[in-house]
Short mmCIF file of C-alpha atoms and ligand atoms in Angstrom, two decimals:
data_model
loop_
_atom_site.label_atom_id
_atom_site.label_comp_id
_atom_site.label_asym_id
_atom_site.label_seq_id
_atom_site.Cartn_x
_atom_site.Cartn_y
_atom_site.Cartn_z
CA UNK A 1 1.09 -5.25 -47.13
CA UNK A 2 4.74 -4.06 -48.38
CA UNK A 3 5.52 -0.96 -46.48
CA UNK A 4 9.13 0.12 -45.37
CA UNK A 5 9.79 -0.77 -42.02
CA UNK A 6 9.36 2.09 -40.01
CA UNK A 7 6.37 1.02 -37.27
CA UNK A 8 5.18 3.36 -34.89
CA UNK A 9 3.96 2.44 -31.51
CA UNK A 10 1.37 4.68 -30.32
CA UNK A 11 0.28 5.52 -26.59
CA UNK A 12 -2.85 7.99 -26.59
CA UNK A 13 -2.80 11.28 -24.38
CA UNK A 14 -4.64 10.72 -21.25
CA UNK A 15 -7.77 12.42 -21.90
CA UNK A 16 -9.53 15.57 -23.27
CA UNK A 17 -11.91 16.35 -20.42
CA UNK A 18 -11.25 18.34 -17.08
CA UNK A 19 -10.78 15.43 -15.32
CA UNK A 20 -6.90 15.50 -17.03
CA UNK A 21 -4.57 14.41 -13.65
CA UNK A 22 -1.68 14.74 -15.68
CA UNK A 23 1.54 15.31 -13.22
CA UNK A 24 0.39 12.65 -11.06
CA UNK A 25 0.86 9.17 -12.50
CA UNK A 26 2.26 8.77 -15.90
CA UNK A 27 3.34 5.77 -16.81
CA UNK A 28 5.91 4.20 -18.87
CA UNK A 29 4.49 2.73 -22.07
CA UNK A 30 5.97 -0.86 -21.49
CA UNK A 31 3.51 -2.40 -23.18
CA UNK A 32 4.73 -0.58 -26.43
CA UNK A 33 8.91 -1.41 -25.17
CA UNK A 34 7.98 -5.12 -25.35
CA UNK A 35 7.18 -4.81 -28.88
CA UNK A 36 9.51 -2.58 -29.75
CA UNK A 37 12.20 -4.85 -28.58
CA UNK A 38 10.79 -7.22 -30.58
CA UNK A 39 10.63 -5.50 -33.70
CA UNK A 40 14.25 -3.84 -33.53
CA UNK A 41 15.31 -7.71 -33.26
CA UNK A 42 13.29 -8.23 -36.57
CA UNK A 43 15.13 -5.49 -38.55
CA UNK A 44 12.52 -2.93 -38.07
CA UNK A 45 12.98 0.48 -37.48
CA UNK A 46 10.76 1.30 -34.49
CA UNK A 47 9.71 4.74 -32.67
CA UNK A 48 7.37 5.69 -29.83
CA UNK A 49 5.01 8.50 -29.59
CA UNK A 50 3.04 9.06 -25.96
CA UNK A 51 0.66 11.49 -26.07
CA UNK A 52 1.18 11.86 -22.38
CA UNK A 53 4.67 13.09 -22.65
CA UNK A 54 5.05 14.03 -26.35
CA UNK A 55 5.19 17.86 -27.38
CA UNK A 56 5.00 17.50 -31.13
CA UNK A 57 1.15 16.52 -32.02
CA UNK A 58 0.45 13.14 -33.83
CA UNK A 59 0.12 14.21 -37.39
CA UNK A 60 3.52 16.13 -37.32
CA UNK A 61 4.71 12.49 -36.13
CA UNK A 62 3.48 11.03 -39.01
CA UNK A 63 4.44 13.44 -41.19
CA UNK A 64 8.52 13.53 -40.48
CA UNK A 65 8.43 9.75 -39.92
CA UNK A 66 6.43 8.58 -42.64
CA UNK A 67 5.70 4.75 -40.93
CA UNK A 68 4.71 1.80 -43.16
CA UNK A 69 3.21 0.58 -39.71
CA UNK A 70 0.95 1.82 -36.75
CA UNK A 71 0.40 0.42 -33.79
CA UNK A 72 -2.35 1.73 -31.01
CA UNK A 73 -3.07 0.72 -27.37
CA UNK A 74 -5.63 2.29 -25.15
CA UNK A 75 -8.05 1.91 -22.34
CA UNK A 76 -11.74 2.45 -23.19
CA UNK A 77 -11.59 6.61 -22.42
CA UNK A 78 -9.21 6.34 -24.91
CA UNK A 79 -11.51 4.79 -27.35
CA UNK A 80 -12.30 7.83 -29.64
CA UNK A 81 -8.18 8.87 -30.31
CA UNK A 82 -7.08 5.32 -31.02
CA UNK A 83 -9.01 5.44 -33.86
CA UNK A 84 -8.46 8.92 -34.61
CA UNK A 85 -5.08 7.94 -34.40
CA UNK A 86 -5.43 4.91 -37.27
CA UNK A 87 -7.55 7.01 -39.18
CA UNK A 88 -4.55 9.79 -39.23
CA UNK A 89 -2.17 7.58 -39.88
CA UNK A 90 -4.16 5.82 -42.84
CA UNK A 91 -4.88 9.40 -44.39
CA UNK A 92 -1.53 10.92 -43.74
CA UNK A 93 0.72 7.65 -44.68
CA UNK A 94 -1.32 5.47 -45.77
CA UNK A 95 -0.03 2.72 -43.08
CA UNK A 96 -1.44 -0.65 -42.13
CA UNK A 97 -2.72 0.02 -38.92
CA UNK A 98 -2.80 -2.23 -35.27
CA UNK A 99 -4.67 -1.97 -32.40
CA UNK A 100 -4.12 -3.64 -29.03
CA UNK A 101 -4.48 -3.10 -25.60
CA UNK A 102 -6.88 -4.42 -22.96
CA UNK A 103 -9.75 -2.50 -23.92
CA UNK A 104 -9.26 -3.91 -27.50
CA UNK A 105 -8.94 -6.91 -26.50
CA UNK A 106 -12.68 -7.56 -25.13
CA UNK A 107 -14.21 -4.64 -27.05
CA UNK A 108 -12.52 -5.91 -30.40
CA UNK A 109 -16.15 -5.14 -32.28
CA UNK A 110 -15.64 -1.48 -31.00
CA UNK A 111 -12.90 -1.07 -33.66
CA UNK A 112 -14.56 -2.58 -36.66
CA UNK A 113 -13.33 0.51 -38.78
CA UNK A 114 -12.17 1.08 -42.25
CA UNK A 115 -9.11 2.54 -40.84
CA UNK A 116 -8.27 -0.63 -39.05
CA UNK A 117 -6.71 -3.35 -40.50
CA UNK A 118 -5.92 -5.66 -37.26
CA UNK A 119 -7.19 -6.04 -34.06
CA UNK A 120 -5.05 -8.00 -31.58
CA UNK A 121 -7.17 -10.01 -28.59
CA UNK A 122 -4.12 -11.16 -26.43
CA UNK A 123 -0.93 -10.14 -24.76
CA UNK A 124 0.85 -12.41 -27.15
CA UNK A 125 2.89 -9.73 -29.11
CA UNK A 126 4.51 -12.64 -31.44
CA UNK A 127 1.12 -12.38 -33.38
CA UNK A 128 2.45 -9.34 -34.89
CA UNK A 129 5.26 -10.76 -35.38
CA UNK A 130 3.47 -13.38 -37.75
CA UNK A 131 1.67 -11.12 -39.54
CA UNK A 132 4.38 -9.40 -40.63
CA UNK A 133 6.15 -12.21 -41.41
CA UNK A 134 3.57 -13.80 -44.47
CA UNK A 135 1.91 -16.03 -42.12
CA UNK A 136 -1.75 -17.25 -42.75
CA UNK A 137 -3.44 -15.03 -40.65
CA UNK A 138 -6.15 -18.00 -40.22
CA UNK A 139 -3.12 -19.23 -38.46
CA UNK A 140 -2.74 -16.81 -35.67
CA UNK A 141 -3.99 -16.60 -32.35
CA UNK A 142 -5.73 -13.29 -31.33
CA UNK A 143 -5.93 -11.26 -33.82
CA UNK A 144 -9.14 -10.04 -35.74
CA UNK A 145 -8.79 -8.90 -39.98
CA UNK A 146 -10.69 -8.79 -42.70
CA UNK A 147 -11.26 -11.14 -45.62
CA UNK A 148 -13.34 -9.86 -48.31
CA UNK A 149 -14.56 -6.81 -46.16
CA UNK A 150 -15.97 -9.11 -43.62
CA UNK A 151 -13.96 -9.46 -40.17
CA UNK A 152 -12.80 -12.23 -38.85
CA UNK A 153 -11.95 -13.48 -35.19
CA UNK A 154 -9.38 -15.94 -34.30
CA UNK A 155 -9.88 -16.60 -30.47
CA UNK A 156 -7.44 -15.73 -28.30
CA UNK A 157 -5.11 -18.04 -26.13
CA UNK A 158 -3.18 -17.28 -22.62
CA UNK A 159 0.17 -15.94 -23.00
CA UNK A 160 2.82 -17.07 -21.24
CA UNK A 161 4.16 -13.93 -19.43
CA UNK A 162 7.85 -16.22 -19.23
CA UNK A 163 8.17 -15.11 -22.69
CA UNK A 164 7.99 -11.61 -22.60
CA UNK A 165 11.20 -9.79 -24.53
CA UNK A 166 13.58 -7.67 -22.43
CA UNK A 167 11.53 -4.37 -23.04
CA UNK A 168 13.95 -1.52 -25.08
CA UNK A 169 13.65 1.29 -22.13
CA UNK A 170 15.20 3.81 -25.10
CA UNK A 171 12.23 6.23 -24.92
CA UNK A 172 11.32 6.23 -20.98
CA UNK A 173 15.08 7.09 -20.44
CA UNK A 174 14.68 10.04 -22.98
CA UNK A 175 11.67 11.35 -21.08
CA UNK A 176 13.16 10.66 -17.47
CA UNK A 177 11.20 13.90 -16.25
CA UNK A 178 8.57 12.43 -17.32
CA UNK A 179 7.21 9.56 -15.96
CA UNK A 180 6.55 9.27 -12.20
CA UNK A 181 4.24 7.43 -9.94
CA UNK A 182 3.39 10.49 -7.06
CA UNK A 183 6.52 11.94 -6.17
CA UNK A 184 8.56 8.86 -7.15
CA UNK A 185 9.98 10.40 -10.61
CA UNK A 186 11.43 8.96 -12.76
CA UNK A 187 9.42 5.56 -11.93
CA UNK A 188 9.94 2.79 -14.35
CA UNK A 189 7.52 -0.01 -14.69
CA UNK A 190 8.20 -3.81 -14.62
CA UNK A 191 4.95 -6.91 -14.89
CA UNK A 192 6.11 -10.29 -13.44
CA UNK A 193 2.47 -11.54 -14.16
CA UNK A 194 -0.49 -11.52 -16.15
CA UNK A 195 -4.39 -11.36 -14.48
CA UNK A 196 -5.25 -12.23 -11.05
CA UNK A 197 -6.32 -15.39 -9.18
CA UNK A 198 -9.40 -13.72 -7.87
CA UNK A 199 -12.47 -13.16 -8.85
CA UNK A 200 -13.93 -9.76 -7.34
CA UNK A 201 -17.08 -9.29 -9.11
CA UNK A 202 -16.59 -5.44 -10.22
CA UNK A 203 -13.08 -6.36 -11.62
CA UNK A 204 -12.47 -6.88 -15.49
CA UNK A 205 -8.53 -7.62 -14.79
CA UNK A 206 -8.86 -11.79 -14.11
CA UNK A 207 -10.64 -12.06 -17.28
CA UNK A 208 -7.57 -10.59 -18.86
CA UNK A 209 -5.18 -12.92 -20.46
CA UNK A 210 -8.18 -15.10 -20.97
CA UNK A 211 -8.52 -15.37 -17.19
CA UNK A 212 -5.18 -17.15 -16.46
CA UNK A 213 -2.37 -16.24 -14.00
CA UNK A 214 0.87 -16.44 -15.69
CA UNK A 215 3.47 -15.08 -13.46
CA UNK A 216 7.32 -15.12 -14.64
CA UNK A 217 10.36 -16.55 -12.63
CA UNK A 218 11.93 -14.26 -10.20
CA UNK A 219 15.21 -14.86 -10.82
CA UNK A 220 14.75 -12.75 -14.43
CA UNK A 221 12.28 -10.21 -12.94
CA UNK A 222 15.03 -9.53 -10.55
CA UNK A 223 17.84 -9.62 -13.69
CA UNK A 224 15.29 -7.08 -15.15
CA UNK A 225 15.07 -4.42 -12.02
CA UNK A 226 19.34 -5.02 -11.43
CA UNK A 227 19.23 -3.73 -15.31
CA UNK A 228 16.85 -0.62 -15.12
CA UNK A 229 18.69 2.75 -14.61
CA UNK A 230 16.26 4.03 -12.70
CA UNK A 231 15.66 3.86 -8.44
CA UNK A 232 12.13 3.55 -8.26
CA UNK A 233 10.52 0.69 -9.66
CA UNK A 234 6.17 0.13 -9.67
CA UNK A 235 5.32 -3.50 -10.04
CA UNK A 236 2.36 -3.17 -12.21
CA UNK A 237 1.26 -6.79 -11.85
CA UNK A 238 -2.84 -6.68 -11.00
CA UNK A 239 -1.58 -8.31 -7.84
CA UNK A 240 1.88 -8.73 -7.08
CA UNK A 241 1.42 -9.85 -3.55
CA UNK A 242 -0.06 -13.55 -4.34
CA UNK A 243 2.34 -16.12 -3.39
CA UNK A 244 4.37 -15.87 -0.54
CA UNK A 245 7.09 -18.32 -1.18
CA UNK A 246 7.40 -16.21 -4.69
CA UNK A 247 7.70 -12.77 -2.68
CA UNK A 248 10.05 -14.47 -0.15
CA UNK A 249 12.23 -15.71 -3.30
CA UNK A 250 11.97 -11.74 -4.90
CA UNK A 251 13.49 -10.37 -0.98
CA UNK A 252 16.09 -12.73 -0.97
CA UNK A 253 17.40 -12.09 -4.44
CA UNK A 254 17.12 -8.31 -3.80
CA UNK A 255 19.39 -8.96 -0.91
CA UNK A 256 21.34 -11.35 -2.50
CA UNK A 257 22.15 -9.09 -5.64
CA UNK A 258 22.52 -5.77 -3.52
CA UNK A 259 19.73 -3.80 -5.32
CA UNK A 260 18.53 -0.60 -3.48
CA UNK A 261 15.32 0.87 -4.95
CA UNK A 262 11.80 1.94 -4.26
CA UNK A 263 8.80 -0.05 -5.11
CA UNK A 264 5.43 0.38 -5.68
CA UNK A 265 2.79 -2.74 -6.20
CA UNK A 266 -0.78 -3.88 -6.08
CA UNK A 267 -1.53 -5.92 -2.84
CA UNK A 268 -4.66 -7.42 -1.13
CA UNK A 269 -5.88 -7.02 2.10
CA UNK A 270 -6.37 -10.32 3.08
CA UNK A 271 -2.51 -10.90 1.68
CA UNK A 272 -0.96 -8.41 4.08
CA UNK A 273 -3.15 -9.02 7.08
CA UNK A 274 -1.75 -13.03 7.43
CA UNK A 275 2.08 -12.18 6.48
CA UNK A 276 3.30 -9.22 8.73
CA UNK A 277 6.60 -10.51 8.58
CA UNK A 278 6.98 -10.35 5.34
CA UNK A 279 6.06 -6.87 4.93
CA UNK A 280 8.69 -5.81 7.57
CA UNK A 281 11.04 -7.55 5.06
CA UNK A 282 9.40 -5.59 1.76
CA UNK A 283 10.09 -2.63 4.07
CA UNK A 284 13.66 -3.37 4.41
CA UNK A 285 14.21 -3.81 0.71
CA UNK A 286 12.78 -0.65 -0.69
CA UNK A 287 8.88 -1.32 -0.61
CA UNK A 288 7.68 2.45 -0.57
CA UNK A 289 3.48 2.02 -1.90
CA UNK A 290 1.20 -0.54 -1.71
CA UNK A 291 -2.28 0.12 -3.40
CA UNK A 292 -4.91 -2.00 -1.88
CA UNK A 293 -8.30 -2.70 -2.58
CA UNK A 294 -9.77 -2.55 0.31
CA UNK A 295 -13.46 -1.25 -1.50
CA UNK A 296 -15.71 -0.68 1.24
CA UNK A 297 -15.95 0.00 4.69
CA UNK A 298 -18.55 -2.47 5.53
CA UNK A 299 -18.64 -6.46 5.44
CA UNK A 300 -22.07 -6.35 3.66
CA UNK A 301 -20.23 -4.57 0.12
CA UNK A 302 -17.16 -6.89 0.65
CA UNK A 303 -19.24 -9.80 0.70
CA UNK A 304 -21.48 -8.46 -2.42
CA UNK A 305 -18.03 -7.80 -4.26
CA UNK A 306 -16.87 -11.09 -4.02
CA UNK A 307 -13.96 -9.87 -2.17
CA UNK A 308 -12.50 -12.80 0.02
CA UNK A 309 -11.52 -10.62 2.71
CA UNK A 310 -13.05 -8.71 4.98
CA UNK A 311 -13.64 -5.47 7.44
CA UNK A 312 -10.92 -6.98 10.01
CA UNK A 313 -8.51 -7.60 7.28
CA UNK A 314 -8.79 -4.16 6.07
CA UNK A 315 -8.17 -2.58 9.20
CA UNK A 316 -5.47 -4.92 9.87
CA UNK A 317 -3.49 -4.20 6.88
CA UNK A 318 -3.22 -0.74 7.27
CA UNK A 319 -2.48 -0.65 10.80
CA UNK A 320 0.24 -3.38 9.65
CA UNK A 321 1.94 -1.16 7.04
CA UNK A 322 1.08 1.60 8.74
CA UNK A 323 3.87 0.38 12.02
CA UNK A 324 5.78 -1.05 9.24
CA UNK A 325 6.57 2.63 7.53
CA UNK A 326 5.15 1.71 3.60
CA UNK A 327 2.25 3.93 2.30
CA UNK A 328 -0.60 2.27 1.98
CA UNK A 329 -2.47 3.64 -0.51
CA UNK A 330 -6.11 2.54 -0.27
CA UNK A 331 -8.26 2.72 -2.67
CA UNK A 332 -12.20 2.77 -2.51
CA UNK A 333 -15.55 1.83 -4.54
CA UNK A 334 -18.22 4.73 -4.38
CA UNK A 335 -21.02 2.26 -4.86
CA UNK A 336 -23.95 3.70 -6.55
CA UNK A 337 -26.22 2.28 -4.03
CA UNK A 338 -24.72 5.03 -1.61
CA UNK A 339 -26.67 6.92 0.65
CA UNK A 340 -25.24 10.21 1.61
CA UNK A 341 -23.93 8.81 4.95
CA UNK A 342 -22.19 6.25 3.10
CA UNK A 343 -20.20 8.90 1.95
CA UNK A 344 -19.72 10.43 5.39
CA UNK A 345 -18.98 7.19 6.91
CA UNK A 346 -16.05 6.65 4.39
CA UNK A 347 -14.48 9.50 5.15
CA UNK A 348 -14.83 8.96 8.81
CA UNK A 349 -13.14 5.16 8.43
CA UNK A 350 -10.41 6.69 6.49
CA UNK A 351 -9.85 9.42 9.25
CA UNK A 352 -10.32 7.00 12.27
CA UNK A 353 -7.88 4.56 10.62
CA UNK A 354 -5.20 7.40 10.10
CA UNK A 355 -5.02 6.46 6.25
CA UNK A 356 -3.57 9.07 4.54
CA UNK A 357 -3.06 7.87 1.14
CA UNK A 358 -6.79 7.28 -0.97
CA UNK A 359 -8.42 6.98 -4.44
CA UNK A 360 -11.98 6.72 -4.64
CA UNK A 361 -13.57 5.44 -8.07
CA UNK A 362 -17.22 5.75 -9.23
CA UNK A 363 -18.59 2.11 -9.28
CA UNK A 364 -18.11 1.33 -12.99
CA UNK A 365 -19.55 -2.30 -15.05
CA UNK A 366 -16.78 -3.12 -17.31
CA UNK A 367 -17.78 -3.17 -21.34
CA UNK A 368 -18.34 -6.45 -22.55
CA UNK A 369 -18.65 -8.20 -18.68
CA UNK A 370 -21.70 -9.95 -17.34
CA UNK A 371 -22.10 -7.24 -14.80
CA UNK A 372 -22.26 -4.78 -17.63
CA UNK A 373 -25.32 -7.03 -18.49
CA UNK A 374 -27.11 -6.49 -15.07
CA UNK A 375 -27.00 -2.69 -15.29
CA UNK A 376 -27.67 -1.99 -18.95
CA UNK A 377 -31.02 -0.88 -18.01
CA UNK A 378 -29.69 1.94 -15.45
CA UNK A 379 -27.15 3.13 -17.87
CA UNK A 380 -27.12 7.23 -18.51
CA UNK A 381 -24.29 7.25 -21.24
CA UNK A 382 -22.56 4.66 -23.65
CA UNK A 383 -19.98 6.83 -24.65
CA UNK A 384 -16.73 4.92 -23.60
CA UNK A 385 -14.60 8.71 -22.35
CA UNK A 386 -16.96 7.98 -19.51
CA UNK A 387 -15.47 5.08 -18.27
CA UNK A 388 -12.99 6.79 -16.48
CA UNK A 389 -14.40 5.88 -13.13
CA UNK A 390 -14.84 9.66 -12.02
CA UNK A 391 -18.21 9.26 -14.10
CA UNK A 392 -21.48 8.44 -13.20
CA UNK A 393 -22.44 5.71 -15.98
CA UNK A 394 -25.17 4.26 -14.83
CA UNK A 395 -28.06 5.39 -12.48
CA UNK A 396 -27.51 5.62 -8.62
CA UNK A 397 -30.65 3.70 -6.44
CA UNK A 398 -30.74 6.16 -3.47
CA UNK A 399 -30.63 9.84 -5.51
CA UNK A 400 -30.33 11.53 -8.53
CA UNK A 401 -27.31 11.71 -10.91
CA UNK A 402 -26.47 15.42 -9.41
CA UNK A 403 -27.16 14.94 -6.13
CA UNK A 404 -24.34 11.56 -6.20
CA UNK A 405 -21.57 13.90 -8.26
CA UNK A 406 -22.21 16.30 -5.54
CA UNK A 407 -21.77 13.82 -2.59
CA UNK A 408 -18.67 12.10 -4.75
CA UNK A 409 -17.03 16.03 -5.21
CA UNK A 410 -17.50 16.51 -1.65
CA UNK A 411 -15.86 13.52 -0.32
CA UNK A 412 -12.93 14.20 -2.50
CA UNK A 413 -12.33 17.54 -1.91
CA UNK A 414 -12.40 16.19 2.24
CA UNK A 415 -9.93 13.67 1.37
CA UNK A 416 -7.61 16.61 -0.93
CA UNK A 417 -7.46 19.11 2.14
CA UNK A 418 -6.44 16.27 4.51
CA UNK A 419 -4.18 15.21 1.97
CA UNK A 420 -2.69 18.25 1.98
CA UNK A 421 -3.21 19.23 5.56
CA UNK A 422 -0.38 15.87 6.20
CA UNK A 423 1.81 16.91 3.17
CA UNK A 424 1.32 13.85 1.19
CA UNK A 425 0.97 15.44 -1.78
CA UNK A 426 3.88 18.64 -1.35
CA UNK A 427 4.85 17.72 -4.78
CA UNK A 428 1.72 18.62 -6.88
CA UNK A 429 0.08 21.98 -8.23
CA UNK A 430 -2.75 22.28 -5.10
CA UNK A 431 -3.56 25.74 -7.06
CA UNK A 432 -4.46 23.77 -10.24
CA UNK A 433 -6.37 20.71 -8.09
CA UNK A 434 -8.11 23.10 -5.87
CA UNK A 435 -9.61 24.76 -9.18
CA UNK A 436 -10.11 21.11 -10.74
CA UNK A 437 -11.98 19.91 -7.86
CA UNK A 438 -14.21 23.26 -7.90
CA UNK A 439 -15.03 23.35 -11.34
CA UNK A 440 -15.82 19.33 -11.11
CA UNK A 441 -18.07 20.30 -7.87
CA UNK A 442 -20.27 23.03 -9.69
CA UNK A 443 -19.85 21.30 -13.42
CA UNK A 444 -21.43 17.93 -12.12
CA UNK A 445 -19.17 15.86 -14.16
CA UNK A 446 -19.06 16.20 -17.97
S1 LIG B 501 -9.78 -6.45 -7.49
FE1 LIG B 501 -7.65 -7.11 -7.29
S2 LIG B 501 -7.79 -9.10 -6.27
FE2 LIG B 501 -9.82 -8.67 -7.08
S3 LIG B 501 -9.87 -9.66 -9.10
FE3 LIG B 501 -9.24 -7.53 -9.40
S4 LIG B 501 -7.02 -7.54 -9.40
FE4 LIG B 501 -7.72 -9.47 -8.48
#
């Protein structure tokens, strides 16, 4: 494996399909800055492409920079161009190839390709680290390669998010106009944590990280946002809002340190609904989104989801951060046991409730989870671009495939015009989204 040490760190484009909401939320590929840091600190010479923000096309990429290395991250849509992506970069440079990522990480079998050479199972990027450093590979920890053509796996183990590098923010501050979170732009991303406490049954992330929380200190989260040139900062923890004394800790040192931003984080119902103190104090520090789950409008899906929380809690936390003045942005399941007036009775909740920020996701079993177990039967496609959550993947009780995509289209295009009607989204293309939305309503998906 003696290359030079160029390695390039690979983000995929968002997708290929109409359903491309590019302009909307593009995120920073901090995944990719953690191991870059790393590398540079090993003598490598690192470089980032991101399909969502690059103009030159992969293959040119690999053409002017010629890397000994490749590595690849993606979520499953992205399945097909991560290993276009190896196979390019085999063909064109003839580079040992990575992938990573969370789909990889539970779908390693997916990638079982020639043009692979390692498949890494855990957040640990260290393991890279090892390989290229000589070690046995039977040695390391999450990572799949082969040994005499056959593959092998060495299980993963939790990774301590305290020992995450200092990410190198070199290529988000070259594409400032690029990354944004709504109409926060530029938006940079910081994780204090790994996986979630919970254990919602529809939910794939607190199996990630081999289904252990591992949150970092607050005093070097907060050393990390006083650092970051950039005045909006999204929290991309699966759940930021977990332990109160921790939040409390993350105000004071704000204060303390004099940091004015805007954030963005994942929150829970339940969570906000017992501590409407504290969000009058996220308030005052620059809290400017919260995206909750709040699923369902109806105790009966709550309770089926495994949700520890319920109706009152919903309707408590947005009225609470509602009066407190940060967005709530709350986000839905379409179950695919809907009826049509499920549908209408969503809407209606949302109105009634004067929520103006939503995202509504097609019910969706996870690859490789035990619910994906209990619907294989109803499944209508296997190919993993669907698993974008704006698909139907698997068969609805109460109607037929079209007739759900037409109730789904519907409801969205309700929730665009009163979107749009408040001004919450002033900053996007409505021309463009009107004509997605259309063509999605009379395509049926695809
Ligand atoms: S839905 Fe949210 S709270 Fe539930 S397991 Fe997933 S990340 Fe955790």
């Amino acid at each position: 494996m003696e290359h030079n040490k160029r390695f390039l760190l690979v983000h995929p484009e968002i997708s290929r399909n109409k359903y491309n909401f590019a302009g909307i939320i593009d995120n920073e590929p901090l995944e990719l800055e953690y191991i870059y840091s790393m590398l540079k600190s090993m003598g490598y010479e690192p470089d980032i492409w991101d399909g969502q923000v690059e103009t030159v096309s992969l293959a040119e990429k690999l053409k002017s920079f010629m890397p000994g290395y490749v590595y690849v991250c993606g979520r499953t849509r992205q399945e097909s161009f991560m290993k276009e992506y190896c196979a390019n970069s085999k063909e064109i440079c003839g580079s040992t190839t990575f992938v990573g990522g969370i789909h990889a990480q539970h779908n390693y079998k997916h990638f079982y390709e020639d043009s692979i050479d390692f498949i890494m199972t855990s957040f640990d990027m260290f393991a890279i680290a090892d390989i290229l450093c000589g070690k046995s590979l039977s040695e390391i920890d999450g990572v799949c390669f082969k040994s005499g053509g056959i593959w092998q796996e060495n299980a993963p183990k939790p990774f301590d998010a305290e020992r995450l590098p200092v990410p190198d923010r070199t290529y988000f501050y070259a594409h400032l106009d690029r990354y944004r979170y709504l109409e926060l732009l530029p938006c940079a991303h910081v994780r204090t944590a790994y996986s979630c406490p919970y254990r919602c049954k529809f939910c794939y992330r607190n199996r990630l990280n081999c289904g252990v929380y591992s949150a970092r200190s607050i005093a070097s989260v907060v050393e990390e946002i006083k650092g970051i040139e950039c005045e909006n900062i999204y929290i991309i923890d699966d759940d930021f809002l977990v332990d109160a004394e921790r939040i409390l800790e993350f105000v004071r040192l704000i204060k303390k340190n004099n940091i004015r931003k805007k954030y963005v984080c994942y929150g829970r119902a339940d969570f906000i609904s017992g501590h409407p103190d504290l969000m009058k104090q996220l308030k005052e520090i620059g809290f400017y989104y919260i995206l909750v789950g709040l699923e369902a409008v109806s105790d009966r899906y709550l309770s089926d989801y495994n949700k520890l929380s319920d109706m009152s809690c919903n309707i408590s936390a947005v009225e609470i951060l509602n009066n407190v003045g940060i967005n709530i942005m709350g986000m839905f399941i379409i179950d695919l046991d809907f009826k049509p007036r499920d549908f209408r009775e969503l809407y209606k909740w949302i109105k009634s409730h004067k929520l103006r920020h939503t995202a509504i996701s097609i019910f969706t079993p996870e690859m490789s989870s035990e619910l994906m177990e209990q619907y294989k039967s109803r499944l209508i496609t296997d190919a993993p671009c669907d698993w974008d959550y704006l698909h139907v993947v698997a068969k609805p009780s109460n109607m037929s495939v079209k007739q759900f995509y037409f109730h789904y289209h519907i409801l969205a295009a309700k929730l665009f015009i009163k979107g749009w009607r408040e001004g919450i989204y002033d900053f996007v293309d409505y021309g463009f989204y009107i004509r997605t939305i259309l063509k999605n309503m009379f395509g049926f998906g695809g």
